[in-house]
Amino acid sequence: MTRVGVNGYGTIGKRVADAVAAQPDMELVGVTKTSPDYGAEAALRRGYDLYAALDDRVAAFEDAGLDLAGTLADLLDAVDVIVDCAPSGVGERNRPTYEAHDTPAIYQGGEDAAIADASFNARASAPIRNADSLRVVSCNTTALSRLLAPLDESYGVEKARVTLVRRGGDPSETNRGPINDVVPDPATVPSHHGPDVNTILGDVDVDTAALKAPVTGMHTHSVNVTLEAKPTTEEVRELLRGETRIFLIPEDAGIDGAGTLKDYASDLGRARGDLWENCVWEESIRVQGRDLYLFQNVHQEADVVPENVDAVRALAGDVSREESVARTNETLGVGIDSLLSDGGAPRDQVAADD
Amino acid sequence: MTRVGVNGYGTIGKRVADAVAAQPDMELVGVTKTSPDYGAEAALRRGYDLYAALDDRVAAFEDAGLDLAGTLADLLDAVDVIVDCAPSGVGERNRPTYEAHDTPAIYQGGEDAAIADASFNARASAPIRNADSLRVVSCNTTALSRLLAPLDESYGVEKARVTLVRRGGDPSETNRGPINDVVPDPATVPSHHGPDVNTILGDVDVDTAALKAPVTGMHTHSVNVTLEAKPTTEEVRELLRGETRIFLIPEDAGIDGAGTLKDYASDLGRARGDLWENCVWEESIRVQGRDLYLFQNVHQEADVVPENVDAVRALAGDVSREESVARTNETLGVGIDSLLSDGGAPRDQVAADD
């Protein structure tokens, strides 16, 4: 039984906490908050022990009437692994504290790769040995790694070129923009996302260009991969259909964007309408010569959550990667098998002239 | 046991179906869809019997691999009450079918009031006697009725003036607008919403002005009510706090808009992040002389759902209004009691000069 704490019960932290609490081989010891807000209240309602992330905030929780189990230092002394879900950059500030308590730590992808012994993705990163800290790569890097790993294994990736149309902020972030523009961000091309993929897949040549759009639901990737082999469109569809953390959106399901995708997730009974899988538009998958094209949507609040669970097991070191992924998928319900007929052969084989 | 069918398993229908299925005194016989899309698939995954809303669509479901239990006519013959959740105006087209099958029907607020024997709101409408059909008023009218009824009972409403800043479309509706404007809709003032409130509260004088904004989460109402009495701000806050279908958003909870409100609903464990309650910003409630002001948010996908459940019981006619509301609230979990301290006296009494 691995005892786990979550430092930072925000967008990612609350989801990681729920996912950890659902694992039979893990115990969620507690979560931290900096402020006694609605999220802190919700943690208590869920029965999670609440710790003050900062010592000087204890009185604020008391004033608000929310009971604390202690402070971050108490939590660190009680756990085998701490999952840092603080905002980008705050993980770096937290690192000396974790090290002073000799507590193995998992960081998020907003931190520099140098923060941890290794960067992590359950599908694609190299085996982890003797690490005291891991960094789960960002939502975008996670999605790209899941996609490029099977393509590289099966066909060889000569070069990947990806445009990331990123959401401006999360649904709960009213202080983010843009509200009416599409902003090159960064305007320098290629963006940092390609090199970040290389912290997972060292040998894959990938360039990325990143934009921000006035949406909060999901990121959208427009992907081109020049392959070394020449598979058919249907072969690529079948390859990706076989990946448990990739969901091929059926062509005639009536799912046309992030809104309907998340509505479908709620229809499936998923808490928070979360989509842990890369969501690839089935009809967008198309091979022309050696060039593969596709669109995929990425739920920025959710796709790293199963990866964090697997990262905890990678640090604890007592089960294989495959066994961990299977357990995580089973307990959370990762993977969607649509009941809708797949429509048979792809359209380019049925009506090549249309 | 009242046997219930839902005709139209869309935004409202899927929620009404779940709510009916949760009632110990009701049986959800089945739901209809016009197309074999992701929603139809989701209904089957939930174990709901699926019926074709239109006879000529049966083959489409078969082609998609989705099993049908029959058509609308079969469903109508098997239920005691049909809840029409078709798009606005389609309910009127469906009415002759329901009447031909002699099936009591509940319609939604997008239909004209004349469609049914009476319009319905569980908190505010007149007692229902010998009705064969009811119309649950729209999300906005429901919210206004819930708010104005207790104010009129306690203080007398001399005149209410409300600006409705309505969401442009639901999260799953990518074909709606505006995307970058605030549109008077209708530009004629007062709008039809005020008269619609009078189908519930016949004697309350209320004028409404309606806009559409580029948001999908919730409607926002800016409310002014000139009262006949002069309660204090705190008395009004206490009055509204006592209404089970009104949630007073605590002042320091960090909830600042529809995004955080729905995030909080998900934190509470609510499927789909649904908010069945009027969400009134506690610090917005202010009495100046006899003028009351407040902001409230209304989840257009959700607030009519408990009302539909109570409307089924009103048609079935075997329990009192109060008993029905209590059962519905208990089974669904309607009503939010925040754990956060309420902060004591309102700010206008603590620091009148600020």
XYZ file of N, CA, C and O in Angstrom, chain B residues 14 33 41 77 79 125 132 223 238 260 264 292 317:
52
model
N -32.160 13.761 -21.275
C -31.253 12.802 -20.623
C -31.206 13.046 -19.112
O -31.084 12.106 -18.327
N -35.064 8.669 -29.322
C -34.101 9.491 -30.062
C -34.549 9.515 -31.516
O -35.169 8.559 -31.998
N -26.413 5.970 -28.033
C -25.503 4.964 -27.491
C -25.441 5.060 -25.970
O -25.485 4.047 -25.258
N -47.893 3.634 -25.372
C -48.848 2.638 -24.876
C -48.389 1.991 -23.568
O -49.184 1.346 -22.885
N -46.703 3.639 -20.986
C -46.430 4.561 -19.878
C -47.704 5.205 -19.338
O -48.735 5.260 -20.016
N -46.473 27.603 -8.509
C -47.716 27.597 -9.289
C -48.910 27.167 -8.427
O -48.754 26.545 -7.382
N -54.680 16.854 -17.433
C -54.157 15.762 -18.258
C -52.818 16.123 -18.876
O -52.166 15.278 -19.499
N -31.295 41.423 -11.082
C -32.664 41.540 -10.574
C -32.838 42.788 -9.720
O -31.998 43.082 -8.859
N -31.516 35.776 4.636
C -32.008 34.636 5.421
C -33.234 34.007 4.769
O -33.391 32.788 4.735
N -16.558 28.476 -12.325
C -16.281 27.984 -10.978
C -17.527 27.379 -10.340
O -17.432 26.410 -9.578
N -17.546 23.682 -8.927
C -18.002 23.363 -7.568
C -19.051 22.252 -7.599
O -19.009 21.312 -6.795
N -34.753 46.023 -3.720
C -33.840 44.883 -3.550
C -33.088 44.657 -4.866
O -33.698 44.707 -5.948
N -50.965 12.631 -9.300
C -51.955 13.123 -8.355
C -52.074 12.382 -7.046
O -53.074 12.502 -6.359
